């Protein structure tokens, strides 16, 4: 199991609340870390991996079924299966954020992205970086904005996974679910796909060259540039 999936299925904090399980799995589904139609582990196995009781897990799966993100089938070949929801209307979603909230999220995200990139440069092996280069190649060939957004999110999660920190990887997953698609919306607006691709490549190259401080600075700048563009867009759609 790769580092990203280990983060998805790693134990939750000791509270083990239903909403924490729902959030963990819903984020993984929304970001494509769990594929449409993929069968989840059995209830007993999944509860064990997440460090929660089977009762807590069943309540969480029920909530995910109500949200249309999980389908449960009975009988032979049955179990719980992932259902990826339809795309959000990102313009409407953007209006739910105040400018101050976007700025605060951006500061937090830049700190997480920078720390992950620095550690990835210090700790990663060549095999850890192969997913980054594959995602960059796939993004260059992507034919739609929705596909580019999914690959962009995966690139950042793979970068965090290369840091060898499960906690940073989980936080990257959470932030991608909160704001990742909106960051790409700002690039769509200004036609900045080539610039984003160049920033991604520069970050990957700094990590590959074991230049932790450069990787950190590039990752932070990448996030903050996107936040600045997103805030400009948010101001234009003020109610």
mmCIF file of C-alpha atoms in Angstrom:
data_model
loop_
_atom_site.group_PDB
_atom_site.id
_atom_site.type_symbol
_atom_site.label_atom_id
_atom_site.label_comp_id
_atom_site.label_asym_id
_atom_site.label_seq_id
_atom_site.Cartn_x
_atom_site.Cartn_y
_atom_site.Cartn_z
ATOM 1 C CA UNK A 1 0.000 0.000 0.000
ATOM 2 C CA UNK A 2 1.479 3.401 -1.003
ATOM 3 C CA UNK A 3 2.020 6.268 1.427
ATOM 4 C CA UNK A 4 -1.063 8.177 0.295
ATOM 5 C CA UNK A 5 -3.388 5.255 0.900
ATOM 6 C CA UNK A 6 -1.678 4.559 4.220
ATOM 7 C CA UNK A 7 -2.622 8.104 5.231
ATOM 8 C CA UNK A 8 -6.233 7.564 4.146
ATOM 9 C CA UNK A 9 -6.569 4.392 6.205
ATOM 10 C CA UNK A 10 -4.345 5.354 9.157
ATOM 11 C CA UNK A 11 -5.818 5.472 12.678
ATOM 12 C CA UNK A 12 -7.871 8.506 13.610
ATOM 13 C CA UNK A 13 -7.301 10.536 16.749
ATOM 14 C CA UNK A 14 -8.424 8.875 19.956
ATOM 15 C CA UNK A 15 -11.840 10.541 19.813
ATOM 16 C CA UNK A 16 -12.912 8.241 16.956
ATOM 17 C CA UNK A 17 -16.055 10.248 16.310
ATOM 18 C CA UNK A 18 -18.422 9.377 13.488
ATOM 19 C CA UNK A 19 -17.918 12.750 11.807
ATOM 20 C CA UNK A 20 -14.149 12.232 11.772
ATOM 21 C CA UNK A 21 -14.573 8.928 9.922
ATOM 22 C CA UNK A 22 -17.043 10.512 7.495
ATOM 23 C CA UNK A 23 -14.675 13.410 6.816
ATOM 24 C CA UNK A 24 -11.658 11.159 6.247
ATOM 25 C CA UNK A 25 -13.439 8.884 3.768
ATOM 26 C CA UNK A 26 -15.449 11.649 2.083
ATOM 27 C CA UNK A 27 -12.286 13.666 1.435
ATOM 28 C CA UNK A 28 -10.530 10.628 -0.033
ATOM 29 C CA UNK A 29 -13.507 9.915 -2.309
ATOM 30 C CA UNK A 30 -13.957 13.517 -3.432
ATOM 31 C CA UNK A 31 -10.257 13.810 -4.303
ATOM 32 C CA UNK A 32 -10.169 10.543 -6.234
ATOM 33 C CA UNK A 33 -7.843 8.802 -3.781
ATOM 34 C CA UNK A 34 -10.506 6.106 -3.622
ATOM 35 C CA UNK A 35 -11.775 5.246 -7.093
ATOM 36 C CA UNK A 36 -15.373 5.149 -8.264
ATOM 37 C CA UNK A 37 -16.640 1.590 -7.842
ATOM 38 C CA UNK A 38 -13.754 0.558 -5.582
ATOM 39 C CA UNK A 39 -14.709 -1.850 -2.820
ATOM 40 C CA UNK A 40 -13.822 -0.690 0.668
ATOM 41 C CA UNK A 41 -12.271 -3.128 3.129
ATOM 42 C CA UNK A 42 -14.693 -5.136 5.244
ATOM 43 C CA UNK A 43 -16.281 -3.308 8.175
ATOM 44 C CA UNK A 44 -14.117 -5.157 10.684
ATOM 45 C CA UNK A 45 -10.899 -4.502 8.741
ATOM 46 C CA UNK A 46 -11.702 -0.847 8.026
ATOM 47 C CA UNK A 47 -12.696 -0.180 11.649
ATOM 48 C CA UNK A 48 -9.410 -1.756 12.744
ATOM 49 C CA UNK A 49 -7.342 0.359 10.360
ATOM 50 C CA UNK A 50 -9.046 3.573 11.415
ATOM 51 C CA UNK A 51 -8.897 2.663 15.103
ATOM 52 C CA UNK A 52 -12.640 2.978 15.719
ATOM 53 C CA UNK A 53 -15.384 0.621 16.821
ATOM 54 C CA UNK A 54 -17.483 -1.207 14.247
ATOM 55 C CA UNK A 55 -20.532 0.658 15.576
ATOM 56 C CA UNK A 56 -18.842 4.009 14.828
ATOM 57 C CA UNK A 57 -17.809 2.801 11.379
ATOM 58 C CA UNK A 58 -21.334 1.598 10.531
ATOM 59 C CA UNK A 59 -22.792 4.967 11.497
ATOM 60 C CA UNK A 60 -20.197 6.692 9.303
ATOM 61 C CA UNK A 61 -20.963 4.420 6.347
ATOM 62 C CA UNK A 62 -24.655 5.136 6.794
ATOM 63 C CA UNK A 63 -23.947 8.882 6.616
ATOM 64 C CA UNK A 64 -21.827 8.378 3.489
ATOM 65 C CA UNK A 65 -24.624 6.366 1.888
ATOM 66 C CA UNK A 66 -27.032 9.219 2.588
ATOM 67 C CA UNK A 67 -24.591 11.576 0.850
ATOM 68 C CA UNK A 68 -24.413 9.261 -2.153
ATOM 69 C CA UNK A 69 -20.697 8.554 -1.663
ATOM 70 C CA UNK A 70 -20.986 4.888 -0.690
ATOM 71 C CA UNK A 71 -23.207 2.092 -1.962
ATOM 72 C CA UNK A 72 -23.725 -1.087 0.037
ATOM 73 C CA UNK A 73 -24.566 -4.343 -1.704
ATOM 74 C CA UNK A 74 -25.783 -7.481 0.025
ATOM 75 C CA UNK A 75 -25.129 -11.114 -0.712
ATOM 76 C CA UNK A 76 -22.251 -12.809 -2.493
ATOM 77 C CA UNK A 77 -19.808 -10.230 -3.811
ATOM 78 C CA UNK A 78 -21.401 -7.636 -1.581
ATOM 79 C CA UNK A 79 -19.834 -4.967 0.558
ATOM 80 C CA UNK A 80 -19.418 -1.196 0.551
ATOM 81 C CA UNK A 81 -18.404 0.463 -2.728
ATOM 82 C CA UNK A 82 -17.214 3.987 -3.487
ATOM 83 C CA UNK A 83 -19.450 6.341 -5.474
ATOM 84 C CA UNK A 84 -17.763 9.554 -6.642
ATOM 85 C CA UNK A 85 -20.185 12.521 -6.489
ATOM 86 C CA UNK A 86 -20.876 14.894 -9.372
ATOM 87 C CA UNK A 87 -18.689 17.976 -9.809
ATOM 88 C CA UNK A 88 -19.446 20.955 -7.554
ATOM 89 C CA UNK A 89 -20.459 24.274 -9.034
ATOM 90 C CA UNK A 90 -17.224 25.968 -8.023
ATOM 91 C CA UNK A 91 -18.550 29.474 -8.575
ATOM 92 C CA UNK A 92 -21.295 28.882 -6.025
ATOM 93 C CA UNK A 93 -18.825 27.142 -3.702
ATOM 94 C CA UNK A 94 -16.470 30.136 -3.853
ATOM 95 C CA UNK A 95 -19.221 32.449 -2.585
ATOM 96 C CA UNK A 96 -19.367 30.477 0.668
ATOM 97 C CA UNK A 97 -15.895 31.784 1.599
ATOM 98 C CA UNK A 98 -15.230 35.265 2.925
ATOM 99 C CA UNK A 99 -12.062 36.963 1.657
ATOM 100 C CA UNK A 100 -10.571 36.853 5.160
ATOM 101 C CA UNK A 101 -11.232 33.120 5.342
ATOM 102 C CA UNK A 102 -9.528 32.539 1.997
ATOM 103 C CA UNK A 103 -6.488 34.508 3.153
ATOM 104 C CA UNK A 104 -6.311 32.531 6.403
ATOM 105 C CA UNK A 105 -6.686 29.221 4.595
ATOM 106 C CA UNK A 106 -3.976 30.279 2.177
ATOM 107 C CA UNK A 107 -1.521 31.113 4.963
ATOM 108 C CA UNK A 108 -2.170 27.764 6.613
ATOM 109 C CA UNK A 109 -1.979 25.844 3.355
ATOM 110 C CA UNK A 110 1.273 27.565 2.317
ATOM 111 C CA UNK A 111 2.871 26.540 5.618
ATOM 112 C CA UNK A 112 1.780 22.914 5.187
ATOM 113 C CA UNK A 113 2.799 22.756 1.515
ATOM 114 C CA UNK A 114 6.163 24.346 2.248
ATOM 115 C CA UNK A 115 6.969 21.988 5.112
ATOM 116 C CA UNK A 116 5.955 18.960 3.053
ATOM 117 C CA UNK A 117 8.094 20.026 0.083
ATOM 118 C CA UNK A 118 11.129 20.675 2.292
ATOM 119 C CA UNK A 119 10.861 17.273 3.963
ATOM 120 C CA UNK A 120 10.254 15.559 0.629
ATOM 121 C CA UNK A 121 13.522 17.036 -0.650
ATOM 122 C CA UNK A 122 15.324 15.754 2.433
ATOM 123 C CA UNK A 123 13.732 12.313 2.793
ATOM 124 C CA UNK A 124 12.368 11.036 -0.508
ATOM 125 C CA UNK A 125 13.855 8.279 -2.640
ATOM 126 C CA UNK A 126 13.716 8.284 -6.462
ATOM 127 C CA UNK A 127 10.848 5.783 -6.294
ATOM 128 C CA UNK A 128 8.870 8.242 -4.135
ATOM 129 C CA UNK A 129 9.122 10.889 -6.855
ATOM 130 C CA UNK A 130 7.971 8.732 -9.767
ATOM 131 C CA UNK A 131 4.276 9.515 -9.049
ATOM 132 C CA UNK A 132 5.036 13.267 -9.218
ATOM 133 C CA UNK A 133 6.528 13.027 -12.696
ATOM 134 C CA UNK A 134 3.715 10.760 -13.851
ATOM 135 C CA UNK A 135 1.120 13.262 -12.633
ATOM 136 C CA UNK A 136 2.921 16.118 -14.398
ATOM 137 C CA UNK A 137 2.869 14.177 -17.673
ATOM 138 C CA UNK A 138 -0.817 13.315 -17.263
ATOM 139 C CA UNK A 139 -1.699 16.927 -16.482
ATOM 140 C CA UNK A 140 -0.011 18.067 -19.691
ATOM 141 C CA UNK A 141 -2.212 15.625 -21.643
ATOM 142 C CA UNK A 142 -5.436 16.373 -19.738
ATOM 143 C CA UNK A 143 -8.293 17.467 -21.983
ATOM 144 C CA UNK A 144 -10.595 19.180 -19.475
ATOM 145 C CA UNK A 145 -10.382 21.515 -16.512
ATOM 146 C CA UNK A 146 -12.049 18.917 -14.280
ATOM 147 C CA UNK A 147 -9.401 16.357 -15.158
ATOM 148 C CA UNK A 148 -6.598 18.878 -14.584
ATOM 149 C CA UNK A 149 -8.065 19.765 -11.174
ATOM 150 C CA UNK A 150 -8.101 16.115 -10.121
ATOM 151 C CA UNK A 151 -4.508 15.583 -11.235
ATOM 152 C CA UNK A 152 -3.394 18.832 -9.608
ATOM 153 C CA UNK A 153 -4.839 17.672 -6.283
ATOM 154 C CA UNK A 154 -3.171 14.295 -6.681
ATOM 155 C CA UNK A 155 0.196 15.952 -7.412
ATOM 156 C CA UNK A 156 0.088 17.919 -4.169
ATOM 157 C CA UNK A 157 -0.954 14.882 -2.141
ATOM 158 C CA UNK A 158 1.841 12.823 -3.713
ATOM 159 C CA UNK A 159 4.298 15.594 -2.841
ATOM 160 C CA UNK A 160 3.135 15.473 0.776
ATOM 161 C CA UNK A 161 3.387 11.684 0.766
ATOM 162 C CA UNK A 162 7.018 11.984 -0.404
ATOM 163 C CA UNK A 163 7.732 13.834 2.867
ATOM 164 C CA UNK A 164 7.229 10.471 4.637
ATOM 165 C CA UNK A 165 4.922 12.221 7.121
ATOM 166 C CA UNK A 166 1.487 10.631 7.445
ATOM 167 C CA UNK A 167 0.260 13.633 9.456
ATOM 168 C CA UNK A 168 1.310 16.137 6.779
ATOM 169 C CA UNK A 169 -0.203 13.920 4.102
ATOM 170 C CA UNK A 170 -3.534 13.767 5.951
ATOM 171 C CA UNK A 171 -3.517 17.547 6.369
ATOM 172 C CA UNK A 172 -2.793 17.998 2.660
ATOM 173 C CA UNK A 173 -5.748 15.729 1.856
ATOM 174 C CA UNK A 174 -7.991 17.791 4.150
ATOM 175 C CA UNK A 175 -6.860 21.084 2.614
ATOM 176 C CA UNK A 176 -7.239 19.775 -0.921
ATOM 177 C CA UNK A 177 -10.814 18.817 -0.105
ATOM 178 C CA UNK A 178 -11.478 22.265 1.426
ATOM 179 C CA UNK A 179 -9.910 24.515 -1.157
ATOM 180 C CA UNK A 180 -7.971 22.568 -3.802
ATOM 181 C CA UNK A 181 -10.536 22.765 -6.635
ATOM 182 C CA UNK A 182 -11.051 26.471 -5.945
ATOM 183 C CA UNK A 183 -7.353 27.169 -6.363
ATOM 184 C CA UNK A 184 -7.487 25.646 -9.824
ATOM 185 C CA UNK A 185 -10.563 27.752 -10.596
ATOM 186 C CA UNK A 186 -8.373 30.845 -10.354
ATOM 187 C CA UNK A 187 -5.993 29.393 -12.945
ATOM 188 C CA UNK A 188 -8.893 28.612 -15.263
ATOM 189 C CA UNK A 189 -10.048 32.186 -14.946
ATOM 190 C CA UNK A 190 -6.758 33.714 -16.081
ATOM 191 C CA UNK A 191 -5.715 30.934 -18.460
ATOM 192 C CA UNK A 192 -2.704 30.209 -16.271
ATOM 193 C CA UNK A 193 -2.317 26.483 -16.924
ATOM 194 C CA UNK A 194 1.170 26.809 -18.432
ATOM 195 C CA UNK A 195 2.361 28.890 -15.509
ATOM 196 C CA UNK A 196 0.986 26.381 -13.008
ATOM 197 C CA UNK A 197 2.670 23.514 -14.861
ATOM 198 C CA UNK A 198 5.983 25.391 -14.729
ATOM 199 C CA UNK A 199 5.603 25.933 -10.977
ATOM 200 C CA UNK A 200 4.808 22.258 -10.428
ATOM 201 C CA UNK A 201 7.849 21.199 -12.433
ATOM 202 C CA UNK A 202 10.122 23.610 -10.548
ATOM 203 C CA UNK A 203 8.930 22.193 -7.213
ATOM 204 C CA UNK A 204 9.491 18.608 -8.375
ATOM 205 C CA UNK A 205 12.961 19.478 -9.662
ATOM 206 C CA UNK A 206 13.938 21.133 -6.361
ATOM 207 C CA UNK A 207 12.762 18.041 -4.469
ATOM 208 C CA UNK A 208 14.663 15.753 -6.844
ATOM 209 C CA UNK A 209 17.810 17.852 -6.310
ATOM 210 C CA UNK A 210 17.410 17.573 -2.522
ATOM 211 C CA UNK A 211 17.188 21.366 -2.241
ATOM 212 C CA UNK A 212 14.838 21.609 0.711
ATOM 213 C CA UNK A 213 14.797 25.378 1.139
ATOM 214 C CA UNK A 214 14.162 26.016 -2.546
ATOM 215 C CA UNK A 215 11.412 23.382 -2.596
ATOM 216 C CA UNK A 216 9.798 24.991 0.460
ATOM 217 C CA UNK A 217 9.943 28.506 -0.997
ATOM 218 C CA UNK A 218 8.548 27.389 -4.362
ATOM 219 C CA UNK A 219 5.695 25.426 -2.766
ATOM 220 C CA UNK A 220 4.717 28.333 -0.525
ATOM 221 C CA UNK A 221 4.835 30.806 -3.431
ATOM 222 C CA UNK A 222 2.747 28.458 -5.581
ATOM 223 C CA UNK A 223 -0.043 28.388 -2.992
ATOM 224 C CA UNK A 224 0.073 32.101 -2.168
ATOM 225 C CA UNK A 225 0.015 33.120 -5.839
ATOM 226 C CA UNK A 226 -3.090 30.978 -6.355
ATOM 227 C CA UNK A 227 -4.740 32.456 -3.255
ATOM 228 C CA UNK A 228 -4.097 36.007 -4.471
ATOM 229 C CA UNK A 229 -5.784 35.196 -7.794
ATOM 230 C CA UNK A 230 -8.653 33.464 -6.021
ATOM 231 C CA UNK A 231 -9.271 36.463 -3.784
ATOM 232 C CA UNK A 232 -9.394 38.713 -6.856
ATOM 233 C CA UNK A 233 -11.983 36.377 -8.357
ATOM 234 C CA UNK A 234 -13.957 36.267 -5.100
ATOM 235 C CA UNK A 235 -14.118 40.063 -4.997
ATOM 236 C CA UNK A 236 -15.556 40.091 -8.506
ATOM 237 C CA UNK A 237 -18.363 37.742 -7.484
ATOM 238 C CA UNK A 238 -19.283 39.621 -4.307
ATOM 239 C CA UNK A 239 -22.954 39.364 -3.596
#
